[in-house]
Amino acid sequence: MESTLESVELSVVVPFHNEESNIDHLFERLFSVLNRLNLTYEIICVDDGSQDNTLQYLITHHQRNPAIKVVSLSRNFGKEVALTAGIDHSQGKAVIPIDADLQDPPELIEELINKWREGYDIVYAKRHLRLDDSWLKRLTAKAFYYTIGKLSHVDIPANVGDFRLLDRRVVQALKQMPERTRFMKGVFAWVGFKQCSILYDRQPRYQGQTKWNYWKLWNFALDGIISFSNIPLKIWTYVGFSLAVFAFLYATFLIIFTLIVGIIVPGYMSLIVVVLFLGGVQLIGLGIIGEYLGRVHEEVKQRPLYLIQDHHGFTKVLKSKSIRTSIPMR
Ligand code: UDP
Ligand code: MG
């Protein structure tokens, strides 16, 4: 069934950044699943500043099938923001974000919907096996989930990506979270509601290259930890306190030593070690404060999260009422 405006039951949201080689195959598989499900649906495609023909292909598909709706952003804003733009434009009672490269098998949508109909508000698709990933990526992923699990109060589920089902209630809750550092894994965990997960094997990419590299992943991990934990900021009080206690003990020792043995002039080694060590510790502390401060700066600027270049297939265009909503350019 195609979407009718009055009531869309399911919105599938897909972010696209240079994915022209995946589009046809993606729609083919999506439609074969969606048409089986016997519900009204829309597919919201967000073009995240692609430089190839992704946008033209999407518009062609939209002209053939009005259930495909296209939002194009004014430049590349990154996957998390593209997803937010798509979710903001969705109308479905349930929303499913899915990657364009077919790493998340569309066939799972049926299982996600079944769980939703049982009454769950968030249904995670949890990765069973990471077929595509190197041992280094698996190891770093494990270290990341371990660290964030220890540092944060929010229980962030391991090995889930953005492929999941969200009930409208959850989407409504997300819209009330104005933060710019959008670590979605954490945000979804933070909102709560009734959650469950299903297991799946994540597939290798169908075509094209991943846009991630280790530097981006490292920054993504930092974003995650810093948005959901203040421990890196607070730890410096304790480091400073311990060093002060140590310095006091050492000073006591030196005073007693000087009283008993007398003044010994050579002290270059111990001095330089202490100076360098303290300098290093202070710089680390400053750096961490800087990481938080940089994010505070991002937040206080209050810029819109994304800008829309064009819409295709939306009769009702979003107004720019809150700081997070889009500003239509035309
Ligand atoms: N993506 C995007 N903007 C970006 C980078 C990626 O919209 O700046 C989309 C991309 O087209 C794909 C999804 O996000 O649909 C996942 O990207 P990718 O496959 O590169 O990430 P990975 O699967 O390696 O995590
Ligand atoms: Mg991928």
Tab-separated table of C-alpha atoms and ligand atoms in Angstrom:
chain	number	residue	atom	x	y	z
A	1	MET	CA	0.000	0.000	0.000
A	2	GLU	CA	1.274	3.452	-0.721
A	3	SER	CA	1.211	6.221	1.795
A	4	THR	CA	-1.852	8.358	2.079
A	5	LEU	CA	-1.438	11.677	3.759
A	6	GLU	CA	-3.922	11.204	6.571
A	7	SER	CA	-2.277	8.301	8.257
A	8	VAL	CA	1.129	6.912	7.552
A	9	GLU	CA	1.818	3.940	9.751
A	10	LEU	CA	5.490	3.404	8.960
A	11	SER	CA	8.223	5.848	7.958
A	12	VAL	CA	11.494	4.370	6.766
A	13	VAL	CA	14.263	6.994	6.995
A	14	VAL	CA	17.391	6.545	4.865
A	15	PRO	CA	20.447	8.872	4.905
A	16	PHE	CA	22.377	8.976	1.612
A	17	HIS	CA	25.870	10.300	1.064
A	18	ASN	CA	27.286	9.335	-2.345
A	19	GLU	CA	25.313	6.110	-2.572
A	20	GLU	CA	24.235	6.140	-6.243
A	21	SER	CA	25.337	2.542	-6.757
A	22	ASN	CA	23.102	1.250	-3.960
A	23	ILE	CA	19.846	3.078	-4.657
A	24	ASP	CA	18.128	0.727	-7.122
A	25	HIS	CA	18.902	-2.394	-5.171
A	26	LEU	CA	17.892	-0.756	-1.883
A	27	PHE	CA	14.442	0.265	-3.156
A	28	GLU	CA	13.884	-3.113	-4.763
A	29	ARG	CA	14.495	-4.876	-1.446
A	30	LEU	CA	12.653	-2.298	0.623
A	31	PHE	CA	9.540	-2.463	-1.530
A	32	SER	CA	9.423	-6.230	-1.601
A	33	VAL	CA	9.323	-6.174	2.211
A	34	LEU	CA	7.057	-3.163	2.668
A	35	ASN	CA	4.446	-4.358	0.196
A	36	ARG	CA	4.175	-7.600	2.124
A	37	LEU	CA	3.455	-5.886	5.412
A	38	ASN	CA	-0.029	-4.587	4.700
A	39	LEU	CA	0.425	-1.125	6.175
A	40	THR	CA	0.717	2.411	4.872
A	41	TYR	CA	4.254	3.647	4.543
A	42	GLU	CA	6.557	6.381	3.305
A	43	ILE	CA	10.274	6.289	2.608
A	44	ILE	CA	12.043	9.490	3.625
A	45	CYS	CA	15.330	9.805	1.759
A	46	VAL	CA	17.768	12.402	3.050
A	47	ASP	CA	20.464	13.430	0.616
A	48	ASP	CA	23.345	14.515	2.818
A	49	GLY	CA	25.245	16.709	0.366
A	50	SER	CA	26.207	13.949	-2.093
A	51	GLN	CA	28.593	14.882	-4.883
A	52	ASP	CA	27.531	12.089	-7.228
A	53	ASN	CA	24.129	11.529	-8.827
A	54	THR	CA	22.409	10.305	-5.675
A	55	LEU	CA	19.975	13.232	-5.536
A	56	GLN	CA	18.929	12.976	-9.209
A	57	TYR	CA	18.364	9.226	-8.866
A	58	LEU	CA	16.286	9.770	-5.726
A	59	ILE	CA	14.137	12.379	-7.444
A	60	THR	CA	13.570	10.020	-10.384
A	61	HIS	CA	12.434	7.334	-7.970
A	62	HIS	CA	10.148	9.833	-6.227
A	63	GLN	CA	8.520	10.718	-9.541
A	64	ARG	CA	7.805	7.062	-10.184
A	65	ASN	CA	6.555	6.354	-6.698
A	66	PRO	CA	5.202	9.105	-4.426
A	67	ALA	CA	5.771	6.981	-1.315
A	68	ILE	CA	9.432	7.933	-1.784
A	69	LYS	CA	9.972	11.445	-0.430
A	70	VAL	CA	13.221	13.338	-0.728
A	71	VAL	CA	14.795	15.970	1.523
A	72	SER	CA	18.099	17.369	0.387
A	73	LEU	CA	20.388	19.154	2.814
A	74	SER	CA	22.358	22.228	1.805
A	75	ARG	CA	25.699	20.456	2.345
A	76	ASN	CA	27.146	17.367	4.012
A	77	PHE	CA	26.143	17.474	7.672
A	78	GLY	CA	27.082	13.914	8.673
A	79	LYS	CA	24.981	10.842	9.181
A	80	GLU	CA	23.582	11.650	12.616
A	81	VAL	CA	22.253	15.031	11.537
A	82	ALA	CA	20.926	13.606	8.252
A	83	LEU	CA	19.014	11.029	10.267
A	84	THR	CA	17.609	13.730	12.530
A	85	ALA	CA	16.441	15.679	9.471
A	86	GLY	CA	14.724	12.550	8.144
A	87	ILE	CA	13.077	11.770	11.455
A	88	ASP	CA	11.871	15.397	11.736
A	89	HIS	CA	10.166	15.032	8.357
A	90	SER	CA	8.583	11.668	9.059
A	91	GLN	CA	4.904	11.258	9.900
A	92	GLY	CA	4.647	7.543	10.597
A	93	LYS	CA	3.385	6.038	13.825
A	94	ALA	CA	6.579	4.024	13.743
A	95	VAL	CA	9.904	5.205	12.317
A	96	ILE	CA	12.744	2.959	11.148
A	97	PRO	CA	16.126	4.520	10.255
A	98	ILE	CA	18.129	2.263	7.943
A	99	ASP	CA	21.485	2.612	6.111
A	100	ALA	CA	21.494	2.999	2.344
A	101	ASP	CA	24.320	0.515	1.778
A	102	LEU	CA	22.228	-2.548	2.694
A	103	GLN	CA	24.345	-3.402	5.691
A	104	ASP	CA	21.089	-3.586	7.599
A	105	PRO	CA	18.925	-6.167	5.828
A	106	PRO	CA	15.510	-4.588	5.001
A	107	GLU	CA	13.879	-7.986	5.483
A	108	LEU	CA	14.234	-7.439	9.241
A	109	ILE	CA	11.664	-4.656	9.113
A	110	GLU	CA	8.976	-7.302	9.332
A	111	GLU	CA	10.364	-8.602	12.631
A	112	LEU	CA	10.752	-5.065	13.985
A	113	ILE	CA	7.119	-4.337	13.141
A	114	ASN	CA	5.947	-7.540	14.797
A	115	LYS	CA	7.676	-6.561	18.035
A	116	TRP	CA	6.206	-3.052	17.778
A	117	ARG	CA	2.751	-4.538	17.422
A	118	GLU	CA	3.416	-6.515	20.604
A	119	GLY	CA	3.707	-3.121	22.322
A	120	TYR	CA	7.406	-2.187	22.373
A	121	ASP	CA	8.350	1.468	21.790
A	122	ILE	CA	11.955	0.906	20.730
A	123	VAL	CA	13.009	-2.301	18.997
A	124	TYR	CA	16.788	-2.533	18.540
A	125	ALA	CA	18.363	-4.602	15.836
A	126	LYS	CA	21.433	-5.930	17.630
A	127	ARG	CA	24.453	-7.146	15.674
A	128	HIS	CA	25.287	-10.760	16.076
A	129	LEU	CA	28.406	-10.941	14.015
A	130	ARG	CA	30.492	-8.131	12.596
A	131	LEU	CA	31.267	-9.823	9.257
A	132	ASP	CA	32.645	-6.750	7.572
A	133	ASP	CA	34.899	-5.530	10.345
A	134	SER	CA	38.590	-6.042	10.961
A	135	TRP	CA	39.792	-7.370	14.336
A	136	LEU	CA	41.017	-3.874	15.148
A	137	LYS	CA	37.528	-2.404	14.608
A	138	ARG	CA	35.949	-5.146	16.712
A	139	LEU	CA	38.507	-4.604	19.469
A	140	THR	CA	38.082	-0.829	19.495
A	141	ALA	CA	34.287	-1.210	19.458
A	142	LYS	CA	34.530	-3.492	22.473
A	143	ALA	CA	36.825	-1.076	24.314
A	144	PHE	CA	34.430	1.777	23.551
A	145	TYR	CA	31.337	0.008	24.877
A	146	TYR	CA	33.280	-1.052	27.956
A	147	THR	CA	34.483	2.492	28.677
A	148	ILE	CA	31.163	4.177	28.093
A	149	GLY	CA	29.432	1.481	30.147
A	150	LYS	CA	31.729	2.263	33.084
A	151	LEU	CA	31.609	6.055	32.745
A	152	SER	CA	27.973	6.749	32.015
A	153	HIS	CA	24.794	6.385	34.047
A	154	VAL	CA	22.773	5.622	30.945
A	155	ASP	CA	22.802	2.011	29.893
A	156	ILE	CA	23.983	2.154	26.284
A	157	PRO	CA	23.360	-1.175	24.565
A	158	ALA	CA	26.438	-2.636	22.841
A	159	ASN	CA	26.570	-3.508	19.142
A	160	VAL	CA	23.432	-1.726	18.048
A	161	GLY	CA	23.643	0.749	15.194
A	162	ASP	CA	20.997	3.175	14.069
A	163	PHE	CA	18.854	0.411	12.590
A	164	ARG	CA	15.892	0.164	14.943
A	165	LEU	CA	12.218	0.896	15.236
A	166	LEU	CA	11.000	3.968	17.095
A	167	ASP	CA	7.435	4.549	18.134
A	168	ARG	CA	6.014	8.043	17.584
A	169	ARG	CA	6.206	8.606	21.360
A	170	VAL	CA	9.973	8.166	21.209
A	171	VAL	CA	10.240	10.459	18.193
A	172	GLN	CA	8.294	13.086	20.095
A	173	ALA	CA	10.723	12.715	23.000
A	174	LEU	CA	13.711	13.039	20.636
A	175	LYS	CA	12.351	16.286	19.293
A	176	GLN	CA	12.563	17.732	22.779
A	177	MET	CA	16.298	17.083	22.917
A	178	PRO	CA	17.945	20.100	21.314
A	179	GLU	CA	21.584	19.088	21.671
A	180	ARG	CA	23.900	19.530	18.745
A	181	THR	CA	26.334	16.798	19.669
A	182	ARG	CA	23.972	14.087	18.595
A	183	PHE	CA	25.269	10.820	19.888
A	184	MET	CA	22.165	8.929	18.877
A	185	LYS	CA	23.020	5.629	20.549
A	186	GLY	CA	23.086	7.441	23.872
A	187	VAL	CA	20.082	9.629	23.142
A	188	PHE	CA	17.895	6.628	22.374
A	189	ALA	CA	19.024	4.924	25.555
A	190	TRP	CA	18.421	8.092	27.558
A	191	VAL	CA	14.756	8.442	26.569
A	192	GLY	CA	13.826	5.080	28.071
A	193	PHE	CA	10.373	3.578	27.240
A	194	LYS	CA	9.700	-0.071	26.632
A	195	GLN	CA	12.635	-1.511	24.733
A	196	CYS	CA	13.620	-4.883	23.344
A	197	SER	CA	16.045	-6.188	20.758
A	198	ILE	CA	16.238	-8.720	17.966
A	199	LEU	CA	19.494	-10.251	16.733
A	200	TYR	CA	20.868	-10.066	13.214
A	201	ASP	CA	24.064	-10.528	11.232
A	202	ARG	CA	25.328	-7.246	9.865
A	203	GLN	CA	26.106	-7.662	6.173
A	204	PRO	CA	29.083	-6.331	4.233
A	205	ARG	CA	28.431	-3.157	2.225
A	206	TYR	CA	26.601	-3.795	-1.078
A	207	GLN	CA	28.567	-1.215	-3.125
A	208	GLY	CA	30.849	1.730	-2.429
A	209	GLN	CA	33.104	2.658	0.461
A	210	THR	CA	32.410	3.404	4.086
A	211	LYS	CA	32.852	7.054	5.058
A	212	TRP	CA	34.313	6.216	8.427
A	213	ASN	CA	37.961	6.135	9.343
A	214	TYR	CA	39.648	5.697	12.700
A	215	TRP	CA	40.052	9.423	13.297
A	216	LYS	CA	36.303	9.959	12.755
A	217	LEU	CA	35.510	6.958	14.928
A	218	TRP	CA	37.766	8.299	17.688
A	219	ASN	CA	35.953	11.645	17.620
A	220	PHE	CA	32.623	9.863	17.544
A	221	ALA	CA	33.640	7.884	20.633
A	222	LEU	CA	34.752	11.119	22.368
A	223	ASP	CA	31.398	12.721	21.540
A	224	GLY	CA	29.628	9.732	23.001
A	225	ILE	CA	31.581	9.675	26.231
A	226	ILE	CA	31.553	13.438	26.752
A	227	SER	CA	27.825	13.819	26.065
A	228	PHE	CA	26.937	11.078	28.498
A	229	SER	CA	29.501	11.346	31.271
A	230	ASN	CA	31.058	14.065	33.424
A	231	ILE	CA	33.596	11.718	34.954
A	232	PRO	CA	36.500	12.773	32.670
A	233	LEU	CA	35.910	16.314	33.903
A	234	LYS	CA	35.632	15.460	37.580
A	235	ILE	CA	38.553	13.048	37.754
A	236	TRP	CA	41.038	15.965	37.866
A	237	THR	CA	39.954	16.938	41.354
A	238	TYR	CA	41.088	13.539	42.567
A	239	VAL	CA	44.274	13.478	40.514
A	240	GLY	CA	45.153	16.922	41.871
A	241	PHE	CA	44.292	15.906	45.413
A	242	SER	CA	46.421	12.745	45.245
A	243	LEU	CA	49.355	14.693	43.834
A	244	ALA	CA	49.021	17.291	46.583
A	245	VAL	CA	49.056	14.583	49.267
A	246	PHE	CA	52.099	13.024	47.643
A	247	ALA	CA	53.850	16.412	47.435
A	248	PHE	CA	53.092	17.080	51.112
A	249	LEU	CA	54.534	13.716	52.166
A	250	TYR	CA	57.596	14.278	50.024
A	251	ALA	CA	58.077	17.756	51.493
A	252	THR	CA	57.867	16.324	55.021
A	253	PHE	CA	60.421	13.715	54.071
A	254	LEU	CA	62.746	16.370	52.626
A	255	ILE	CA	62.496	18.575	55.712
A	256	ILE	CA	63.346	15.701	58.026
A	257	PHE	CA	66.107	14.528	55.686
A	258	THR	CA	67.617	18.043	55.584
A	259	LEU	CA	67.462	18.346	59.376
A	260	ILE	CA	69.265	15.044	59.848
A	261	VAL	CA	71.696	14.896	56.918
A	262	GLY	CA	72.022	18.564	55.999
A	263	ILE	CA	71.560	20.348	52.661
A	264	ILE	CA	72.565	18.397	49.550
A	265	VAL	CA	72.750	20.674	46.500
A	266	PRO	CA	72.390	18.281	43.543
A	267	GLY	CA	68.657	17.897	42.912
A	268	TYR	CA	68.346	18.480	39.212
A	269	MET	CA	66.896	15.047	38.345
A	270	SER	CA	64.109	15.007	40.886
A	271	LEU	CA	63.221	18.621	40.147
A	272	ILE	CA	62.979	18.235	36.412
A	273	VAL	CA	60.943	15.028	36.715
A	274	VAL	CA	58.459	16.670	39.051
A	275	VAL	CA	58.179	19.791	36.863
A	276	LEU	CA	57.641	17.826	33.666
A	277	PHE	CA	55.204	15.403	35.256
A	278	LEU	CA	53.067	18.142	36.782
A	279	GLY	CA	53.152	20.134	33.532
A	280	GLY	CA	51.933	17.083	31.622
A	281	VAL	CA	49.152	16.325	34.075
A	282	GLN	CA	47.954	19.922	33.999
A	283	LEU	CA	47.885	19.963	30.212
A	284	ILE	CA	45.831	16.761	30.090
A	285	GLY	CA	43.386	18.283	32.557
A	286	LEU	CA	43.175	21.462	30.500
A	287	GLY	CA	42.684	19.464	27.308
A	288	ILE	CA	39.749	17.613	28.795
A	289	ILE	CA	38.169	20.833	30.016
A	290	GLY	CA	38.711	22.088	26.456
A	291	GLU	CA	36.796	19.119	25.005
A	292	TYR	CA	33.796	19.991	27.154
A	293	LEU	CA	34.136	23.709	26.598
A	294	GLY	CA	34.253	23.225	22.823
A	295	ARG	CA	30.962	21.357	22.981
A	296	VAL	CA	29.415	23.990	25.230
A	297	HIS	CA	30.482	26.554	22.644
A	298	GLU	CA	28.762	24.535	19.892
A	299	GLU	CA	25.569	24.460	21.957
A	300	VAL	CA	25.431	28.143	22.905
A	301	LYS	CA	25.801	29.289	19.305
A	302	GLN	CA	22.241	27.965	18.815
A	303	ARG	CA	22.690	27.399	15.118
A	304	PRO	CA	20.091	25.270	13.372
A	305	LEU	CA	21.153	21.661	13.196
A	306	TYR	CA	20.779	21.482	9.426
A	307	LEU	CA	19.583	23.512	6.462
A	308	ILE	CA	17.268	22.182	3.795
A	309	GLN	CA	17.999	22.853	0.152
A	310	ASP	CA	14.887	21.258	-1.316
A	311	HIS	CA	11.904	18.987	-0.604
A	312	HIS	CA	10.207	16.563	-2.938
A	313	GLY	CA	6.922	14.930	-2.047
A	314	PHE	CA	6.022	16.758	1.156
A	315	THR	CA	2.748	18.607	1.019
A	316	LYS	CA	3.197	19.921	4.505
A	317	VAL	CA	6.514	21.713	4.797
A	318	LEU	CA	8.035	22.050	8.261
A	319	LYS	CA	8.096	25.525	9.695
A	320	SER	CA	11.228	26.772	11.376
A	321	LYS	CA	9.617	27.157	14.752
A	322	SER	CA	12.080	25.591	17.118
A	323	ILE	CA	15.832	25.907	16.970
A	324	ARG	CA	16.149	22.392	15.666
A	325	THR	CA	13.727	22.389	12.808
A	326	SER	CA	14.684	23.034	9.261
A	327	ILE	CA	14.682	26.384	7.529
A	328	PRO	CA	13.244	25.833	4.064
A	329	MET	CA	15.349	27.746	1.559
A	330	ARG	CA	12.729	28.015	-1.173
B	1	UDP	N1	26.018	8.801	5.521
B	1	UDP	C1	25.479	10.090	5.510
B	1	UDP	N2	26.319	11.159	5.695
B	1	UDP	C2	27.660	11.003	5.904
B	1	UDP	C3	28.192	9.688	5.935
B	1	UDP	C4	27.348	8.621	5.747
B	1	UDP	O1	24.283	10.270	5.339
B	1	UDP	O2	28.352	12.013	6.043
B	1	UDP	C5	25.112	7.650	5.319
B	1	UDP	C6	25.575	6.661	4.264
B	1	UDP	O3	25.130	7.046	2.986
B	1	UDP	C7	24.934	5.375	4.725
B	1	UDP	C8	24.964	5.513	6.230
B	1	UDP	O4	25.083	6.906	6.519
B	1	UDP	O5	23.590	5.276	4.322
B	1	UDP	C9	26.103	4.714	6.859
B	1	UDP	O6	27.321	5.153	6.336
B	1	UDP	P1	28.582	4.193	6.158
B	1	UDP	O7	28.170	2.945	5.460
B	1	UDP	O8	29.655	5.014	5.547
B	1	UDP	O9	28.949	3.895	7.667
B	1	UDP	P2	29.219	2.455	8.358
B	1	UDP	O10	28.179	1.502	7.836
B	1	UDP	O11	30.598	2.078	7.950
B	1	UDP	O12	29.067	2.727	9.820
B	2	MG	MG	27.734	1.085	6.025
